[in-house]
RNA sequence: UGCUCUGUGGUGUAAUUGGCAACACGUCUGACUCUGGAUCAGAAAAGUUCAGGUUCGAGCCCUGACAGAGCAACCA
């Protein structure tokens, strides 16, 4: 290529997120000896959703890109809410997304000993005290964001007494809720988190990893920053709401650190999507109240839900990449997510014929018992995917929507006297149809075919506007198809003050179609196999599917300009 | 009435030393098509929350407003 051409189209500089820019700058300055170490710290109290995917892609992605490492660390500081079930699903989902933490699977509970020692150390330095007051009193003394707090009467308890009490708290001598350990910082701080935060509480539920070894457990705020520190994390990436916690983490690390090293916390915006919500608590409610079939209901924004819906990890990653990381709390349009899957599946998904709402067509001039195997391309976007043969015969099913008794002028499909191409087969002409006099339902369409128009062989000079998909009656397989729509009919169901999000549940978010007809090659399709049902959309085999009764989930429809014209 | 953060087409982002506001999704045309898909060509759409200031020149710097979000769990 000549210099002139090169000059003409300069590579647009790839723009990086503000976080990546910080990392680049830190690297340039030689911080941490050029080391990059991140972590993804989920709490094992629910399933991962696409919002977590945003964090995962950043945590693992930055490490990958800059030759660093990313730990998986479960934030399991609350034995009351956390379960082993969730740990396995979280690991599965991270792997599915395409990331690997190698041997670095850690738990906040791995550090309970160190954390306890640190608490003892703070007590000895006069920086922590045992408070005997009940939760409500402590809470009242905290003040409000606009009013300073007041000091606890136990604030100046002697060190020896604090030490004795704290040890005895851990011995199990006191009831849950009777005493807590607090850091002694500043009750008048404008930052609520600095007003003598509770750092240890008594909890007597057994922990999934440490059993009944401990009777006191660190609060998240007392564990998170230090765990990062213990693991040598260089960049602690988290969401915006932890911005106000940062001074507390810094204060704690100041008491702990023995060198200049300190993890750098950088906060970014959460992922919000239109017509859904990310609150783990509310998602759990949907599951528990039976409003969805489970965490992996294909309407859920969970990773297992998206997987079951037919999303590919590539499409999720692409979407995350598209929306970026900023400090602005945004709400992203689902249509971008849908674009990402369509874009990915367009290249990957084999095309097949499936008829959702079958209407029988009889080709009256086609021999009774003749069956032809016609050849169809598997994917016009990818020649290497080759072609396959499907059976064609005198009786076929077409989509009910593809026939109209009295069509408008722009209707390019089948109608009395009109001709259409049957994809991969012949051009047919509608000669007549049979209608049920009582119901008005069209029961059968009678057509003739032109033998000179076989696909790939000719068209007898005919030009037809429409091409239909079809399935031969004799070889059609029955299938159940589940059509999904947005779970909520409000753009921001959880953001409506004084309105319960349940009120916005979309009653039509799931339509189950029985008696759909699909081509015989789908007989052996396995759960999670993905296809494009020609002209309809992308579909994925559901876990409920068996060779004897196929079940497909619609991932997303194809763009449909005809449907749009008719709106 | 406090503290922290944030305001760029409808939506999400970009603009790296202050220099013609760019890209994607969506929307709308048209072409092509044995998928009304894909693809291709094109269009509409913001003058950067507002008001001042500095500057030859401000989305970017300064000042002041306004708006939104977060913070008052023995949750994370």
Coordinates of C-alpha atoms (C1' of nucleotides) in Angstrom, one line a residue:
Chain A
X1 CA 0.0 0.0 0.0
X2 CA 1.4 3.4 -0.9
X3 CA 2.1 6.1 1.7
X4 CA -0.5 8.2 0.1
X5 CA -3.3 5.8 0.7
X6 CA -2.1 5.2 4.3
X7 CA -2.2 8.8 5.0
X8 CA -5.7 9.0 3.5
X9 CA -7.3 6.6 6.0
X10 CA -5.6 6.9 9.3
X11 CA -6.5 4.2 11.8
X12 CA -9.0 5.8 14.2
X13 CA -7.4 5.6 17.6
X14 CA -9.2 2.9 19.5
X15 CA -10.9 4.8 22.4
X16 CA -10.6 3.1 25.8
X17 CA -12.8 3.4 28.8
X18 CA -11.7 5.8 31.6
X19 CA -10.9 2.7 33.6
X20 CA -8.6 1.3 31.0
X21 CA -7.0 4.6 30.7
X22 CA -6.2 4.6 34.4
X23 CA -4.7 1.2 34.0
X24 CA -2.6 2.3 31.1
X25 CA -1.4 5.3 33.1
X26 CA -0.6 3.2 36.1
X27 CA 1.4 0.9 33.9
X28 CA 3.2 3.8 32.4
X29 CA 4.1 5.1 35.8
X30 CA 5.5 1.8 36.8
X31 CA 3.1 1.3 39.7
X32 CA 3.0 -2.1 41.3
X33 CA 6.1 -3.0 39.2
X34 CA 3.9 -3.2 36.2
X35 CA 1.6 -5.8 37.7
X36 CA -2.1 -5.9 36.9
X37 CA -4.3 -8.0 39.2
X38 CA -8.0 -7.8 39.4
X39 CA -10.8 -9.8 41.0
X40 CA -14.4 -10.7 40.4
X41 CA -16.1 -10.8 43.9
X42 CA -19.6 -12.2 43.7
X43 CA -21.7 -12.9 46.8
X44 CA -23.0 -16.5 46.5
X45 CA -26.6 -15.5 47.3
X46 CA -28.2 -15.7 43.8
X47 CA -27.6 -16.3 40.2
X48 CA -25.4 -14.1 38.0
X49 CA -27.2 -11.7 35.7
X50 CA -26.1 -9.7 32.7
X51 CA -25.1 -6.9 35.0
X52 CA -22.5 -9.2 36.5
X53 CA -21.4 -10.0 33.0
X54 CA -20.4 -6.4 32.7
X55 CA -18.2 -6.6 35.7
X56 CA -16.8 -10.0 34.7
X57 CA -15.9 -8.8 31.2
X58 CA -14.0 -5.8 32.8
X59 CA -12.3 -7.7 35.6
X60 CA -11.1 -10.6 33.5
X61 CA -10.9 -8.6 30.3
X62 CA -8.4 -6.0 31.7
X63 CA -6.3 -8.7 33.3
X64 CA -6.2 -10.6 30.0
X65 CA -5.4 -7.6 27.9
X66 CA -2.6 -6.3 30.1
X67 CA -1.0 -9.6 30.9
X68 CA -2.3 -9.7 34.5
X69 CA -4.4 -12.1 36.5
X70 CA -8.0 -12.1 37.7
X71 CA -9.1 -13.9 40.9
X72 CA -12.5 -15.3 41.5
X73 CA -13.4 -14.5 45.1
X74 CA -16.6 -15.3 46.7
X75 CA -17.7 -12.7 49.2
X76 CA -19.1 -15.1 51.8
X77 CA -19.2 -13.0 54.9
X78 CA -22.8 -13.6 55.7
X79 CA -23.6 -17.3 56.4
X80 CA -27.3 -16.5 56.8
X81 CA -27.9 -15.6 53.2
X82 CA -25.3 -17.6 51.2
X83 CA -25.6 -21.1 49.8
X84 CA -23.3 -23.6 48.0
X85 CA -25.9 -24.0 45.2
X86 CA -25.1 -20.5 44.1
X87 CA -21.3 -21.1 44.1
X88 CA -21.6 -23.8 41.4
X89 CA -23.9 -21.8 39.2
X90 CA -21.7 -18.7 39.4
X91 CA -18.6 -20.7 38.4
X92 CA -20.5 -22.3 35.5
X93 CA -21.7 -19.0 34.3
X94 CA -18.3 -17.4 34.3
X95 CA -16.8 -20.3 32.4
X96 CA -19.7 -20.1 29.9
X97 CA -18.9 -16.4 29.3
X98 CA -15.4 -17.6 28.4
X99 CA -13.3 -16.6 31.4
X100 CA -10.9 -18.6 33.5
X101 CA -9.6 -17.9 37.0
X102 CA -7.2 -20.8 36.8
X103 CA -6.3 -22.0 40.3
X104 CA -7.2 -18.7 42.0
X105 CA -10.6 -19.6 43.5
X106 CA -10.8 -17.7 46.8
X107 CA -13.3 -16.9 49.5
X108 CA -13.5 -14.0 51.9
X109 CA -13.8 -16.8 54.5
X110 CA -10.3 -17.8 53.7
X111 CA -9.2 -14.6 55.4
X112 CA -11.4 -14.8 58.5
X113 CA -8.4 -15.5 60.7
X114 CA -6.4 -12.6 59.3
X115 CA -9.4 -10.3 59.6
X116 CA -10.0 -11.3 63.2
X117 CA -6.4 -10.6 64.0
X118 CA -6.7 -7.2 62.3
X119 CA -9.7 -6.5 64.4
X120 CA -7.8 -7.4 67.6
X121 CA -5.0 -5.1 66.4
X122 CA -7.5 -2.2 65.9
X123 CA -8.8 -2.7 69.4
X124 CA -5.3 -2.7 70.8
X125 CA -4.6 0.6 69.0
X126 CA -7.8 2.0 70.5
X127 CA -9.4 2.2 67.1
X128 CA -12.2 -0.3 67.7
X129 CA -14.6 -0.9 70.5
X130 CA -17.4 -3.2 71.6
X131 CA -20.8 -1.6 71.6
X132 CA -23.5 -3.2 73.8
X133 CA -26.4 -1.2 72.4
X134 CA -29.2 -2.7 70.4
X135 CA -29.4 -2.2 66.6
X136 CA -32.1 0.5 66.8
X137 CA -30.1 2.6 69.2
X138 CA -26.9 2.4 67.2
X139 CA -28.9 3.2 64.1
X140 CA -30.5 6.3 65.8
X141 CA -27.1 7.5 67.0
X142 CA -25.8 7.4 63.5
X143 CA -27.8 10.5 62.6
X144 CA -28.9 11.1 59.1
X145 CA -27.0 12.1 55.9
X146 CA -27.8 15.8 56.8
X147 CA -27.3 15.5 60.6
X148 CA -24.2 14.4 62.5
X149 CA -24.3 11.3 64.7
X150 CA -23.7 11.1 68.4
X151 CA -21.2 9.0 70.2
X152 CA -22.0 5.7 71.8
X153 CA -21.6 5.6 75.6
X154 CA -19.4 2.5 75.0
X155 CA -17.1 4.4 72.7
X156 CA -14.3 4.9 75.3
X157 CA -14.4 1.5 76.9
X158 CA -10.9 0.5 78.0
X159 CA -8.8 -1.6 75.6
X160 CA -8.6 -4.6 77.9
X161 CA -12.4 -4.7 78.3
X162 CA -12.9 -4.5 74.5
X163 CA -10.4 -7.3 74.0
X164 CA -12.0 -9.5 76.6
X165 CA -15.5 -8.8 75.3
X166 CA -14.6 -9.4 71.7
X167 CA -12.9 -12.7 72.4
X168 CA -16.0 -13.8 74.4
X169 CA -18.2 -12.7 71.6
X170 CA -16.4 -15.1 69.4
X171 CA -16.5 -17.8 72.1
X172 CA -20.3 -17.8 71.6
X173 CA -20.9 -16.4 75.1
X174 CA -23.3 -13.7 73.9
X175 CA -26.5 -13.8 71.9
X176 CA -26.8 -12.6 68.3
X177 CA -27.5 -8.9 68.2
X178 CA -26.4 -8.3 71.8
X179 CA -23.0 -6.7 70.9
X180 CA -21.0 -5.6 67.9
X181 CA -17.5 -4.4 67.3
X182 CA -17.2 -0.9 65.8
X183 CA -14.3 1.0 64.3
X184 CA -13.7 4.2 66.1
X185 CA -13.5 6.9 63.4
X186 CA -15.8 9.9 63.4
X187 CA -19.5 10.2 64.4
X188 CA -19.7 13.6 62.9
X189 CA -18.3 12.7 59.5
X190 CA -20.3 13.9 56.6
X191 CA -19.8 10.4 55.2
X192 CA -22.2 8.0 56.9
X193 CA -19.8 5.1 56.4
X194 CA -17.2 6.8 58.6
X195 CA -19.5 7.1 61.6
X196 CA -18.0 4.3 63.6
X197 CA -19.1 1.6 61.3
X198 CA -19.9 -1.9 62.6
X199 CA -17.1 -4.2 61.6
X200 CA -18.1 -7.4 63.3
X201 CA -21.4 -8.9 64.4
X202 CA -22.3 -12.1 66.2
X203 CA -23.9 -14.7 63.9
X204 CA -24.5 -18.3 65.0
X205 CA -25.6 -19.9 61.7
X206 CA -23.0 -22.4 60.4
X207 CA -20.9 -21.1 57.5
X208 CA -20.8 -23.2 54.3
X209 CA -17.0 -23.4 54.5
X210 CA -15.9 -22.7 58.1
X211 CA -18.8 -24.5 59.8
X212 CA -19.2 -23.4 63.4
X213 CA -15.6 -22.3 63.9
X214 CA -16.7 -18.6 64.2
X215 CA -19.4 -16.9 66.2
X216 CA -18.5 -13.5 64.9
X217 CA -18.3 -12.5 61.2
X218 CA -16.8 -9.5 59.5
X219 CA -19.1 -7.0 57.8
X220 CA -18.6 -6.7 54.0
X221 CA -17.0 -3.3 54.5
X222 CA -14.5 -4.8 56.9
X223 CA -13.7 -7.6 54.6
X224 CA -13.8 -6.5 51.0
X225 CA -11.0 -3.9 50.9
X226 CA -8.7 -6.0 53.1
X227 CA -9.3 -9.1 51.0
X228 CA -8.2 -7.2 48.0
X229 CA -5.1 -6.1 49.9
X230 CA -4.3 -9.6 51.0
X231 CA -4.6 -10.9 47.5
X232 CA -2.3 -8.2 46.1
X233 CA -5.1 -6.8 43.9
X234 CA -3.9 -3.7 42.0
X235 CA -7.2 -2.5 40.6
X236 CA -10.5 -3.1 42.5
X237 CA -13.2 -2.4 40.0
X238 CA -16.7 -2.0 41.3
X239 CA -19.9 -0.2 40.8
X240 CA -20.7 3.4 41.6
X241 CA -22.6 2.9 44.8
X242 CA -19.3 1.9 46.5
X243 CA -17.8 5.3 45.8
X244 CA -18.7 6.5 49.2
X245 CA -17.3 3.4 50.9
X246 CA -13.8 4.2 49.4
X247 CA -12.7 6.5 52.3
X248 CA -13.5 3.8 54.8
X249 CA -11.6 1.2 52.8
X250 CA -8.7 3.6 52.6
X251 CA -8.8 4.3 56.3
X252 CA -8.7 0.5 57.0
X253 CA -5.8 -0.1 54.6
X254 CA -4.0 2.8 56.2
X255 CA -4.0 0.8 59.5
X256 CA -2.9 -2.3 57.8
X257 CA -0.4 -1.5 55.1
X258 CA 3.3 -1.9 55.6
X259 CA 4.4 -0.4 52.2
X260 CA 3.2 2.0 49.6
X261 CA 1.1 -0.8 48.0
X262 CA -2.7 -0.3 48.1
X263 CA -5.4 -1.6 45.8
X264 CA -6.8 1.2 43.6
X265 CA -10.6 1.2 43.6
X266 CA -12.3 2.5 40.5
X267 CA -16.1 2.7 40.2
X268 CA -18.1 2.4 37.1
X269 CA -21.8 2.5 36.2
X270 CA -24.0 -0.5 36.6
X271 CA -25.8 -2.1 33.7
X272 CA -29.4 -1.3 33.4
X273 CA -31.6 -2.7 30.6
X274 CA -35.0 -1.5 29.4
X275 CA -38.0 -3.7 30.2
X276 CA -36.2 -5.7 32.9
X277 CA -34.5 -5.2 36.2
X278 CA -31.3 -6.4 37.8
X279 CA -32.2 -6.5 41.5
X280 CA -31.2 -9.9 42.8
X281 CA -33.8 -9.6 45.5
X282 CA -36.6 -8.9 43.1
X283 CA -35.4 -11.6 40.7
X284 CA -35.5 -14.0 43.6
X285 CA -39.1 -12.9 44.3
X286 CA -40.1 -13.6 40.7
X287 CA -38.7 -17.1 41.1
X288 CA -40.2 -17.8 44.5
X289 CA -43.6 -16.4 43.6
X290 CA -43.7 -18.6 40.5
X291 CA -44.0 -15.7 38.1
X292 CA -41.2 -17.3 36.1
X293 CA -40.3 -20.9 35.8
X294 CA -37.0 -20.5 37.6
X295 CA -33.7 -18.6 37.6
X296 CA -33.1 -19.9 34.1
X297 CA -36.5 -18.9 32.7
X298 CA -35.6 -17.6 29.3
X299 CA -37.2 -14.2 30.1
X300 CA -34.9 -13.6 33.0
X301 CA -31.8 -11.4 32.6
X302 CA -29.7 -14.0 34.4
X303 CA -26.9 -15.6 32.4
X304 CA -28.5 -19.0 32.7
X305 CA -31.7 -17.5 31.5
X306 CA -30.0 -15.9 28.5
X307 CA -28.2 -19.1 27.8
X308 CA -31.5 -21.1 27.8
X309 CA -33.0 -18.4 25.6
X310 CA -30.3 -19.0 23.0
X311 CA -27.9 -16.2 23.6
X312 CA -24.3 -17.0 22.8
X313 CA -21.5 -15.9 25.1
X314 CA -20.0 -14.0 22.2
X315 CA -23.1 -12.0 21.8
X316 CA -23.2 -11.1 25.5
X317 CA -19.6 -10.0 25.4
X318 CA -20.2 -8.0 22.2
X319 CA -23.1 -6.2 23.8
X320 CA -21.0 -5.4 26.9
X321 CA -18.3 -4.1 24.7
X322 CA -20.8 -1.9 22.8
X323 CA -22.3 -0.2 25.9
X324 CA -19.0 0.7 27.5
X325 CA -18.0 1.8 31.0
X326 CA -18.7 5.3 32.3
X327 CA -19.8 7.0 35.5
X328 CA -23.2 7.9 34.1
X329 CA -26.1 5.8 35.4
X330 CA -27.6 4.9 32.1
X331 CA -30.4 2.7 31.0
X332 CA -29.6 0.6 27.9
X333 CA -32.0 -0.2 25.2
X334 CA -32.6 -4.0 25.0
X335 CA -32.7 -3.6 21.2
X336 CA -28.9 -3.3 21.3
X337 CA -28.7 -6.7 23.1
X338 CA -31.0 -8.1 20.5
X339 CA -28.9 -6.7 17.8
X340 CA -25.8 -8.3 19.3
X341 CA -27.4 -11.8 19.2
X342 CA -28.8 -11.4 15.7
X343 CA -25.5 -10.3 14.5
X344 CA -23.7 -13.3 16.0
X345 CA -26.3 -15.9 15.1
X346 CA -26.6 -14.6 11.6
X347 CA -23.2 -15.9 10.9
X348 CA -23.4 -19.1 13.0
X349 CA -26.9 -20.5 13.0
X350 CA -27.9 -23.0 10.4
X351 CA -31.1 -22.2 8.5
X352 CA -33.9 -24.6 8.8
X353 CA -37.6 -24.6 7.9
X354 CA -40.2 -24.5 10.7
X355 CA -43.8 -23.5 10.4
X356 CA -45.3 -22.1 13.6
X357 CA -48.9 -21.8 12.6
X358 CA -49.4 -24.4 9.9
X359 CA -51.8 -24.1 7.0
X360 CA -52.1 -27.0 4.6
X361 CA -51.3 -26.5 0.9
X362 CA -52.2 -29.1 -1.7
X363 CA -50.3 -28.9 -4.9
X364 CA -53.0 -30.5 -7.2
X365 CA -50.8 -31.1 -10.2
X366 CA -48.0 -32.8 -8.2
X367 CA -48.0 -36.6 -8.3
X368 CA -49.7 -38.2 -5.3
X369 CA -46.9 -40.3 -4.0
X370 CA -43.9 -38.5 -5.4
X371 CA -41.3 -37.2 -2.9
X372 CA -38.3 -35.2 -4.0
X373 CA -35.4 -34.4 -1.9
X374 CA -34.6 -30.8 -2.6
X375 CA -31.3 -29.2 -1.7
X376 CA -31.1 -26.1 0.5
X377 CA -28.2 -24.0 1.7
X378 CA -27.4 -24.3 5.4
X379 CA -26.2 -20.8 5.8
X380 CA -25.9 -18.2 3.0
X381 CA -23.5 -16.3 5.2
X382 CA -21.1 -19.1 5.5
X383 CA -20.4 -21.4 2.5
X384 CA -18.4 -23.8 4.6
X385 CA -21.6 -24.8 6.3
X386 CA -22.6 -26.6 3.2
X387 CA -26.2 -27.7 2.2
X388 CA -28.7 -30.4 3.1
X389 CA -31.6 -32.2 1.4
X390 CA -35.2 -31.9 2.6
X391 CA -38.2 -33.7 1.3
X392 CA -40.8 -32.0 -0.8
X393 CA -44.2 -33.5 -1.7
X394 CA -47.8 -32.8 -2.9
X395 CA -48.9 -31.7 0.6
X396 CA -47.0 -29.1 2.5
X397 CA -47.6 -26.7 5.4
X398 CA -47.0 -23.0 5.1
X399 CA -47.3 -20.3 7.6
X400 CA -50.9 -19.2 8.0
X401 CA -49.8 -15.6 7.9
X402 CA -48.4 -16.2 4.5
X403 CA -51.8 -16.6 2.9
X404 CA -54.4 -13.9 2.6
X405 CA -57.8 -14.2 1.0
X406 CA -58.0 -10.5 0.2
X407 CA -54.5 -9.1 0.3
X408 CA -53.4 -5.5 0.3
X409 CA -51.3 -4.4 -2.7
X410 CA -48.0 -4.7 -0.8
X411 CA -48.6 -8.3 0.3
X412 CA -46.0 -10.4 -1.5
X413 CA -47.1 -13.8 -0.4
X414 CA -49.7 -16.3 -1.4
X415 CA -53.3 -15.2 -2.3
X416 CA -55.9 -16.3 -4.8
X417 CA -54.4 -16.2 -8.3
X418 CA -51.0 -15.1 -7.0
X419 CA -47.6 -16.9 -7.4
X420 CA -44.9 -17.4 -4.8
X421 CA -41.6 -19.3 -4.7
X422 CA -41.4 -22.1 -2.2
X423 CA -37.8 -21.7 -1.0
X424 CA -35.6 -24.4 -2.4
X425 CA -38.5 -25.9 -4.4
X426 CA -40.9 -24.6 -7.0
X427 CA -43.0 -21.6 -7.9
X428 CA -46.6 -22.3 -7.0
X429 CA -49.9 -20.5 -7.9
X430 CA -52.9 -20.4 -5.7
X431 CA -55.9 -21.6 -7.6
X432 CA -58.5 -21.9 -4.8
X433 CA -58.9 -22.4 -1.1
X434 CA -61.4 -24.0 1.3
X435 CA -62.9 -22.1 4.1
X436 CA -64.9 -23.4 7.1
X437 CA -68.3 -21.7 6.7
X438 CA -69.0 -21.7 10.4
X439 CA -65.7 -20.5 11.7
X440 CA -64.4 -18.5 8.8
X441 CA -61.1 -20.3 9.2
X442 CA -59.2 -21.2 6.0
X443 CA -58.6 -24.9 6.1
X444 CA -56.8 -25.7 2.9
X445 CA -55.2 -23.9 0.0
X446 CA -55.1 -25.5 -3.4
X447 CA -52.2 -24.6 -5.7
X448 CA -50.6 -25.8 -8.9
X449 CA -46.8 -25.9 -9.4
X450 CA -44.7 -25.1 -12.4
X451 CA -42.3 -28.0 -13.0
X452 CA -40.0 -25.7 -14.9
X453 CA -39.2 -23.6 -11.9
X454 CA -37.3 -26.0 -9.7
X455 CA -34.9 -24.2 -7.5
X456 CA -31.5 -23.8 -9.2
X457 CA -32.9 -25.0 -12.5
X458 CA -35.1 -22.2 -13.8
X459 CA -38.0 -20.0 -13.3
X460 CA -39.9 -20.2 -16.6
X461 CA -39.4 -16.5 -16.9
X462 CA -41.5 -15.9 -13.9
X463 CA -40.7 -13.2 -11.5
X464 CA -42.2 -13.6 -8.0
X465 CA -41.9 -11.2 -5.2
X466 CA -42.3 -13.6 -2.3
X467 CA -40.5 -16.6 -1.1
X468 CA -42.1 -18.9 1.5
X469 CA -40.7 -21.5 3.9
X470 CA -42.6 -24.7 4.1
X471 CA -42.5 -28.3 5.5
X472 CA -43.7 -31.4 3.7
X473 CA -46.8 -32.8 5.5
X474 CA -45.7 -36.4 5.4
X475 CA -42.3 -35.7 6.9
X476 CA -43.1 -32.8 9.3
X477 CA -42.1 -33.2 12.9
X478 CA -44.4 -31.8 15.6
X479 CA -42.8 -29.3 17.9
X480 CA -43.7 -27.0 20.7
X481 CA -42.4 -23.4 20.3
X482 CA -42.2 -20.9 23.1
X483 CA -42.3 -17.3 22.0
X484 CA -40.9 -14.8 24.5
X485 CA -41.5 -11.2 24.8
X486 CA -40.2 -8.7 27.3
X487 CA -40.9 -9.7 30.9
X488 CA -42.2 -6.2 31.7
X489 CA -44.2 -3.7 29.7
X490 CA -42.6 -0.7 31.3
X491 CA -39.2 0.5 30.3
X492 CA -38.0 0.8 33.9
X493 CA -40.3 -1.4 36.0
X494 CA -38.2 -1.2 39.2
X495 CA -37.6 2.5 39.0
X496 CA -41.2 3.6 39.6
X497 CA -41.6 5.2 43.0
X498 CA -44.6 3.9 45.0
X499 CA -45.4 1.4 42.3
X500 CA -44.8 -2.3 42.7
X501 CA -42.8 -3.7 39.9
X502 CA -45.2 -6.6 39.6
X503 CA -47.8 -4.3 38.3
X504 CA -45.7 -4.0 35.1
X505 CA -45.3 -7.7 34.4
X506 CA -46.2 -8.3 30.8
X507 CA -49.0 -10.8 30.6
X508 CA -48.0 -11.7 27.1
X509 CA -44.3 -12.4 27.8
X510 CA -44.7 -16.1 27.0
X511 CA -46.8 -17.7 24.3
X512 CA -46.6 -21.4 24.0
X513 CA -47.4 -22.7 20.5
X514 CA -48.2 -26.4 20.1
X515 CA -48.5 -28.3 16.9
X516 CA -45.8 -26.4 15.1
X517 CA -44.2 -28.3 12.1
X518 CA -40.5 -28.5 11.6
X519 CA -38.3 -30.2 9.0
X520 CA -37.2 -33.8 9.7
X521 CA -33.5 -32.9 10.1
X522 CA -34.3 -31.4 13.5
X523 CA -35.1 -34.8 14.9
X524 CA -31.7 -35.2 16.5
X525 CA -31.4 -31.6 17.7
X526 CA -30.0 -31.3 21.2
X527 CA -30.7 -28.8 24.0
X528 CA -29.0 -25.4 23.3
X529 CA -28.6 -26.1 19.6
X530 CA -29.4 -23.0 17.7
X531 CA -31.1 -22.5 14.4
X532 CA -32.6 -19.8 12.3
X533 CA -36.1 -20.7 11.4
X534 CA -36.0 -19.2 8.0
X535 CA -37.9 -15.9 7.8
X536 CA -39.0 -16.1 11.4
X537 CA -36.1 -15.7 13.8
X538 CA -33.5 -17.5 15.8
X539 CA -34.5 -20.5 17.9
X540 CA -32.8 -22.7 20.4
X541 CA -33.6 -26.2 21.6
X542 CA -34.9 -26.1 25.2
X543 CA -33.8 -28.4 28.0
X544 CA -37.3 -29.8 28.0
X545 CA -36.9 -31.1 24.5
X546 CA -36.7 -34.8 23.6
X547 CA -36.4 -36.5 20.2
X548 CA -40.0 -37.5 20.6
X549 CA -41.3 -34.1 21.5
X550 CA -39.2 -31.2 20.4
X551 CA -39.3 -27.9 22.2
X552 CA -37.8 -24.7 20.8
X553 CA -37.3 -21.3 22.5
X554 CA -37.4 -18.2 20.3
X555 CA -34.2 -16.3 21.1
X556 CA -35.2 -13.3 19.0
X557 CA -37.2 -12.7 15.9
X558 CA -35.8 -11.6 12.6
X559 CA -36.3 -8.0 11.7
X560 CA -39.7 -7.9 10.1
X561 CA -40.4 -4.9 7.9
X562 CA -43.7 -6.3 6.8
X563 CA -44.9 -6.5 10.5
X564 CA -43.6 -2.9 10.9
X565 CA -45.5 -1.7 7.9
X566 CA -48.7 -3.0 9.4
X567 CA -48.4 -1.3 12.7
Chain B
rU1 C1' -30.3 21.0 55.4
rG2 C1' -25.1 17.5 54.5
rC3 C1' -21.5 14.5 51.6
rU4 C1' -20.1 12.0 47.0
rC5 C1' -20.8 11.3 41.9
rU6 C1' -23.0 12.5 37.1
rG7 C1' -25.4 15.7 32.9
rU8 C1' -23.2 15.2 24.8
rG9 C1' -29.0 13.3 18.9
rG10 C1' -34.6 9.0 20.8
rU11 C1' -30.9 5.4 23.4
rG12 C1' -25.7 4.1 24.7
rU13 C1' -21.0 5.9 24.0
rA14 C1' -16.6 9.0 21.5
rA15 C1' -14.0 13.5 20.8
rU16 C1' -6.3 11.6 24.3
rU17 C1' -2.3 19.2 24.0
rG18 C1' -8.7 23.7 24.1
rG19 C1' -9.3 23.4 17.1
rC20 C1' -15.1 21.4 11.6
rA21 C1' -19.2 17.3 17.7
rA22 C1' -17.9 11.2 15.6
rC23 C1' -19.6 5.9 16.1
rA24 C1' -23.3 2.2 17.2
rC25 C1' -28.3 0.8 18.1
rG26 C1' -33.0 2.6 16.8
rU27 C1' -36.0 5.4 13.0
rC28 C1' -37.0 6.7 7.8
rU29 C1' -35.8 6.3 2.3
rG30 C1' -33.9 3.6 -1.9
rA31 C1' -31.1 -0.7 -4.2
rC32 C1' -30.5 -5.9 -4.2
rU33 C1' -32.3 -10.6 -2.8
rC34 C1' -35.0 -17.9 -3.9
rU35 C1' -35.2 -15.4 4.0
rG36 C1' -40.0 -8.6 3.5
rG37 C1' -33.4 -11.5 6.9
rA38 C1' -28.5 -10.3 5.7
rU39 C1' -25.9 -6.8 2.5
rC40 C1' -25.3 -2.0 0.1
rA41 C1' -26.3 3.3 -0.6
rG42 C1' -28.5 7.4 1.7
rA43 C1' -31.5 10.6 5.1
rA44 C1' -33.5 12.8 9.5
rA45 C1' -31.9 13.6 14.3
rA46 C1' -27.6 16.8 19.4
rG47 C1' -24.6 22.5 18.9
rU48 C1' -22.9 19.3 24.3
rU49 C1' -28.5 21.0 31.2
rC50 C1' -28.6 26.6 31.9
rA51 C1' -26.2 31.5 32.8
rG52 C1' -21.8 34.0 33.1
rG53 C1' -16.3 34.2 32.5
rU54 C1' -11.1 33.2 30.4
rU55 C1' -9.4 32.6 25.2
rC56 C1' -8.5 34.1 18.3
rG57 C1' -11.2 29.7 19.6
rA58 C1' -14.6 26.0 25.0
rG59 C1' -18.2 19.6 25.1
rC60 C1' -13.3 20.1 27.4
rC61 C1' -10.7 25.3 31.8
rC62 C1' -13.1 28.8 35.9
rU63 C1' -17.6 30.6 38.7
rG64 C1' -22.7 30.1 39.8
rA65 C1' -27.2 27.8 39.2
rC66 C1' -30.5 23.7 37.8
rA67 C1' -31.5 18.5 37.3
rG68 C1' -30.6 13.2 38.3
rA69 C1' -28.3 9.2 41.1
rG70 C1' -26.0 7.2 45.5
rC71 C1' -25.2 7.4 51.0
rA72 C1' -28.9 6.9 57.2
rA73 C1' -29.0 -2.8 56.9
rC74 C1' -25.7 -6.2 63.0
rC75 C1' -26.9 -6.9 53.7
rA76 C1' -23.3 -7.1 49.9

